[in-house]
Amino acid sequence: MTAPWLPDEAPQIYAITHNRDVVSIRQTIRVLAQRCRLSLVDQTKMITAASELARNTLVYGGGGAVKAGLVEKDGRRGIAALFEDSGPGIADVNLAMTDGWTSGSGLGLGLSGARRLVDEFDLVTEVGVGTTVTVIKWAR
Amino acid sequence: MTERVPILRIGEVLVVSIQFDLEDQTVLRLQEDLAEQIVRRAARGVIIDITALEIVDSFVGRMLATIAEISRMLDAETVVVGMRPAVAITLVELGLSLGGVSTALDLEKGLARLRRSTISDEA
Ligand SMILES: Nc1ncnc2c1ncn2[C@@H]1O[C@H](COP(=O)(O)OP(=O)(O)OP(=O)(O)O)[C@@H](O)[C@H]1O
Ligand SMILES: [Mg+2]
């Protein structure tokens, strides 16, 4: 999935290499979500999804980056975030997307929960190469 | 270096009011600090006020559930207060229903809940 970024505003890239980056990504996503006028509930869902994905990038991907910004399609605005790492990748995507499955000590809700919280979800991964997760939430 | 969330005491109740968006390390530290203080101060109840939290993700959600479990084992009861409606909706959709965590709308109702259950314990 390629996100339809706004033509007049390039998305920004933020590093995810430290715990505190997860906190600042939540703040960045909040600002963007307010700018494209997501409802309060939709803002909360998008920030929560971003928080889950940023933590996965850090913990399992060994760090990476997120590219975030506003998108537009068919006259609708939204917010997109693309999380990218060059970590180990995910061998079994179906398993990883299962509620409650974790290879670590989490609850196994990050990926599957994030997918439920957003409008569009796309995961591309290759073992030994890395993982990219793109999410979009549209304003209603 | 990580920040630390202060733990206050009102009678036999420990009160934690989370005032800012927490890093994961700070969340883990709060969990440990609370377990230790429940025992050291012989607390019967714990109130975690999350009024200021705009989001609760799986990490903080798990901390709330874990504190509730730990306090139960240490003969105390945990009440989470001030959860925003948007946070509740999001948590359910995320898949975290926090079944074992008792909640109250605000600090006052949370304190009243703990008072009632400690009185009925003694009766
Ligand atoms: N970026 C990534 N790189 C490699 N593996 C990943 C990545 N993201 C997720 N995974 C794998 O997918 C599993 C499921 O991820 P998910 O976020 O759903 O759960 P979790 O992180 O284990 O727990 P939770 O997010 O509930 O705390 C992880 O345990 C991990 O094995
Ligand atoms: Mg996760």
mmCIF file with all atom_site columns, N, CA and C in Angstrom, chain B residues 87-112:
data_model
loop_
_atom_site.group_PDB
_atom_site.id
_atom_site.type_symbol
_atom_site.label_atom_id
_atom_site.label_alt_id
_atom_site.label_comp_id
_atom_site.label_asym_id
_atom_site.label_entity_id
_atom_site.label_seq_id
_atom_site.pdbx_PDB_ins_code
_atom_site.Cartn_x
_atom_site.Cartn_y
_atom_site.Cartn_z
_atom_site.occupancy
_atom_site.B_iso_or_equiv
_atom_site.pdbx_formal_charge
_atom_site.auth_seq_id
_atom_site.auth_comp_id
_atom_site.auth_asym_id
_atom_site.auth_atom_id
_atom_site.pdbx_PDB_model_num
ATOM 1  N N  . VAL B 1 87  ? -11.010 6.368  25.713 1.00 0.00 ? 87  VAL B N  1
ATOM 2  C CA . VAL B 1 87  ? -10.011 5.372  26.105 1.00 0.00 ? 87  VAL B CA 1
ATOM 3  C C  . VAL B 1 87  ? -10.678 4.013  26.323 1.00 0.00 ? 87  VAL B C  1
ATOM 4  N N  . ALA B 1 88  ? -11.840 4.023  26.961 1.00 0.00 ? 88  ALA B N  1
ATOM 5  C CA . ALA B 1 88  ? -12.557 2.763  27.206 1.00 0.00 ? 88  ALA B CA 1
ATOM 6  C C  . ALA B 1 88  ? -12.942 2.098  25.885 1.00 0.00 ? 88  ALA B C  1
ATOM 7  N N  . ILE B 1 89  ? -13.467 2.902  24.958 1.00 0.00 ? 89  ILE B N  1
ATOM 8  C CA . ILE B 1 89  ? -13.871 2.379  23.642 1.00 0.00 ? 89  ILE B CA 1
ATOM 9  C C  . ILE B 1 89  ? -12.664 1.759  22.925 1.00 0.00 ? 89  ILE B C  1
ATOM 10 N N  . THR B 1 90  ? -11.547 2.492  22.962 1.00 0.00 ? 90  THR B N  1
ATOM 11 C CA . THR B 1 90  ? -10.339 2.035  22.278 1.00 0.00 ? 90  THR B CA 1
ATOM 12 C C  . THR B 1 90  ? -9.780  0.750  22.895 1.00 0.00 ? 90  THR B C  1
ATOM 13 N N  . LEU B 1 91  ? -9.787  0.690  24.220 1.00 0.00 ? 91  LEU B N  1
ATOM 14 C CA . LEU B 1 91  ? -9.263  -0.502 24.901 1.00 0.00 ? 91  LEU B CA 1
ATOM 15 C C  . LEU B 1 91  ? -10.050 -1.748 24.532 1.00 0.00 ? 91  LEU B C  1
ATOM 16 N N  . VAL B 1 92  ? -11.367 -1.609 24.472 1.00 0.00 ? 92  VAL B N  1
ATOM 17 C CA . VAL B 1 92  ? -12.209 -2.757 24.126 1.00 0.00 ? 92  VAL B CA 1
ATOM 18 C C  . VAL B 1 92  ? -11.910 -3.219 22.698 1.00 0.00 ? 92  VAL B C  1
ATOM 19 N N  . GLU B 1 93  ? -11.758 -2.252 21.786 1.00 0.00 ? 93  GLU B N  1
ATOM 20 C CA . GLU B 1 93  ? -11.474 -2.612 20.405 1.00 0.00 ? 93  GLU B CA 1
ATOM 21 C C  . GLU B 1 93  ? -10.069 -3.205 20.246 1.00 0.00 ? 93  GLU B C  1
ATOM 22 N N  . LEU B 1 94  ? -9.159  -2.728 21.061 1.00 0.00 ? 94  LEU B N  1
ATOM 23 C CA . LEU B 1 94  ? -7.806  -3.274 21.053 1.00 0.00 ? 94  LEU B CA 1
ATOM 24 C C  . LEU B 1 94  ? -7.836  -4.742 21.499 1.00 0.00 ? 94  LEU B C  1
ATOM 25 N N  . GLY B 1 95  ? -8.840  -5.085 22.308 1.00 0.00 ? 95  GLY B N  1
ATOM 26 C CA . GLY B 1 95  ? -8.952  -6.467 22.774 1.00 0.00 ? 95  GLY B CA 1
ATOM 27 C C  . GLY B 1 95  ? -8.652  -6.629 24.247 1.00 0.00 ? 95  GLY B C  1
ATOM 28 N N  . LEU B 1 96  ? -8.509  -5.488 24.930 1.00 0.00 ? 96  LEU B N  1
ATOM 29 C CA . LEU B 1 96  ? -8.180  -5.507 26.353 1.00 0.00 ? 96  LEU B CA 1
ATOM 30 C C  . LEU B 1 96  ? -9.397  -5.053 27.139 1.00 0.00 ? 96  LEU B C  1
ATOM 31 N N  . SER B 1 97  ? -10.120 -6.007 27.722 1.00 0.00 ? 97  SER B N  1
ATOM 32 C CA . SER B 1 97  ? -11.326 -5.568 28.420 1.00 0.00 ? 97  SER B CA 1
ATOM 33 C C  . SER B 1 97  ? -11.061 -5.295 29.894 1.00 0.00 ? 97  SER B C  1
ATOM 34 N N  . LEU B 1 98  ? -9.846  -5.592 30.370 1.00 0.00 ? 98  LEU B N  1
ATOM 35 C CA . LEU B 1 98  ? -9.478  -5.340 31.767 1.00 0.00 ? 98  LEU B CA 1
ATOM 36 C C  . LEU B 1 98  ? -10.500 -5.927 32.738 1.00 0.00 ? 98  LEU B C  1
ATOM 37 N N  . GLY B 1 99  ? -10.910 -7.168 32.457 1.00 0.00 ? 99  GLY B N  1
ATOM 38 C CA . GLY B 1 99  ? -11.930 -7.829 33.266 1.00 0.00 ? 99  GLY B CA 1
ATOM 39 C C  . GLY B 1 99  ? -11.649 -7.836 34.760 1.00 0.00 ? 99  GLY B C  1
ATOM 40 N N  . GLY B 1 100 ? -10.420 -8.041 35.142 1.00 0.00 ? 100 GLY B N  1
ATOM 41 C CA . GLY B 1 100 ? -10.103 -8.162 36.568 1.00 0.00 ? 100 GLY B CA 1
ATOM 42 C C  . GLY B 1 100 ? -9.844  -6.846 37.274 1.00 0.00 ? 100 GLY B C  1
ATOM 43 N N  . VAL B 1 101 ? -10.021 -5.735 36.559 1.00 0.00 ? 101 VAL B N  1
ATOM 44 C CA . VAL B 1 101 ? -9.697  -4.436 37.146 1.00 0.00 ? 101 VAL B CA 1
ATOM 45 C C  . VAL B 1 101 ? -10.987 -3.720 37.518 1.00 0.00 ? 101 VAL B C  1
ATOM 46 N N  . SER B 1 102 ? -11.126 -3.301 38.787 1.00 0.00 ? 102 SER B N  1
ATOM 47 C CA . SER B 1 102 ? -12.348 -2.560 39.088 1.00 0.00 ? 102 SER B CA 1
ATOM 48 C C  . SER B 1 102 ? -12.113 -1.077 38.844 1.00 0.00 ? 102 SER B C  1
ATOM 49 N N  . THR B 1 103 ? -13.167 -0.404 38.428 1.00 0.00 ? 103 THR B N  1
ATOM 50 C CA . THR B 1 103 ? -13.046 0.994  38.037 1.00 0.00 ? 103 THR B CA 1
ATOM 51 C C  . THR B 1 103 ? -14.106 1.833  38.733 1.00 0.00 ? 103 THR B C  1
ATOM 52 N N  . ALA B 1 104 ? -13.836 3.124  38.833 1.00 0.00 ? 104 ALA B N  1
ATOM 53 C CA . ALA B 1 104 ? -14.819 4.076  39.348 1.00 0.00 ? 104 ALA B CA 1
ATOM 54 C C  . ALA B 1 104 ? -14.661 5.345  38.534 1.00 0.00 ? 104 ALA B C  1
ATOM 55 N N  . LEU B 1 105 ? -15.719 6.160  38.514 1.00 0.00 ? 105 LEU B N  1
ATOM 56 C CA . LEU B 1 105 ? -15.678 7.324  37.626 1.00 0.00 ? 105 LEU B CA 1
ATOM 57 C C  . LEU B 1 105 ? -14.663 8.373  38.055 1.00 0.00 ? 105 LEU B C  1
ATOM 58 N N  . ASP B 1 106 ? -14.566 8.609  39.368 1.00 0.00 ? 106 ASP B N  1
ATOM 59 C CA . ASP B 1 106 ? -13.591 9.601  39.819 1.00 0.00 ? 106 ASP B CA 1
ATOM 60 C C  . ASP B 1 106 ? -12.995 9.192  41.167 1.00 0.00 ? 106 ASP B C  1
ATOM 61 N N  . LEU B 1 107 ? -12.058 10.011 41.613 1.00 0.00 ? 107 LEU B N  1
ATOM 62 C CA . LEU B 1 107 ? -11.301 9.718  42.828 1.00 0.00 ? 107 LEU B CA 1
ATOM 63 C C  . LEU B 1 107 ? -12.218 9.515  44.030 1.00 0.00 ? 107 LEU B C  1
ATOM 64 N N  . GLU B 1 108 ? -13.216 10.404 44.159 1.00 0.00 ? 108 GLU B N  1
ATOM 65 C CA . GLU B 1 108 ? -14.127 10.340 45.295 1.00 0.00 ? 108 GLU B CA 1
ATOM 66 C C  . GLU B 1 108 ? -14.892 9.012  45.317 1.00 0.00 ? 108 GLU B C  1
ATOM 67 N N  . LYS B 1 109 ? -15.413 8.624  44.137 1.00 0.00 ? 109 LYS B N  1
ATOM 68 C CA . LYS B 1 109 ? -16.154 7.370  44.065 1.00 0.00 ? 109 LYS B CA 1
ATOM 69 C C  . LYS B 1 109 ? -15.222 6.178  44.289 1.00 0.00 ? 109 LYS B C  1
ATOM 70 N N  . GLY B 1 110 ? -13.993 6.324  43.841 1.00 0.00 ? 110 GLY B N  1
ATOM 71 C CA . GLY B 1 110 ? -13.005 5.258  44.045 1.00 0.00 ? 110 GLY B CA 1
ATOM 72 C C  . GLY B 1 110 ? -12.706 5.065  45.519 1.00 0.00 ? 110 GLY B C  1
ATOM 73 N N  . LEU B 1 111 ? -12.529 6.176  46.227 1.00 0.00 ? 111 LEU B N  1
ATOM 74 C CA . LEU B 1 111 ? -12.269 6.107  47.671 1.00 0.00 ? 111 LEU B CA 1
ATOM 75 C C  . LEU B 1 111 ? -13.462 5.506  48.398 1.00 0.00 ? 111 LEU B C  1
ATOM 76 N N  . ALA B 1 112 ? -14.666 5.914  47.982 1.00 0.00 ? 112 ALA B N  1
ATOM 77 C CA . ALA B 1 112 ? -15.884 5.392  48.618 1.00 0.00 ? 112 ALA B CA 1
ATOM 78 C C  . ALA B 1 112 ? -15.970 3.881  48.413 1.00 0.00 ? 112 ALA B C  1
#
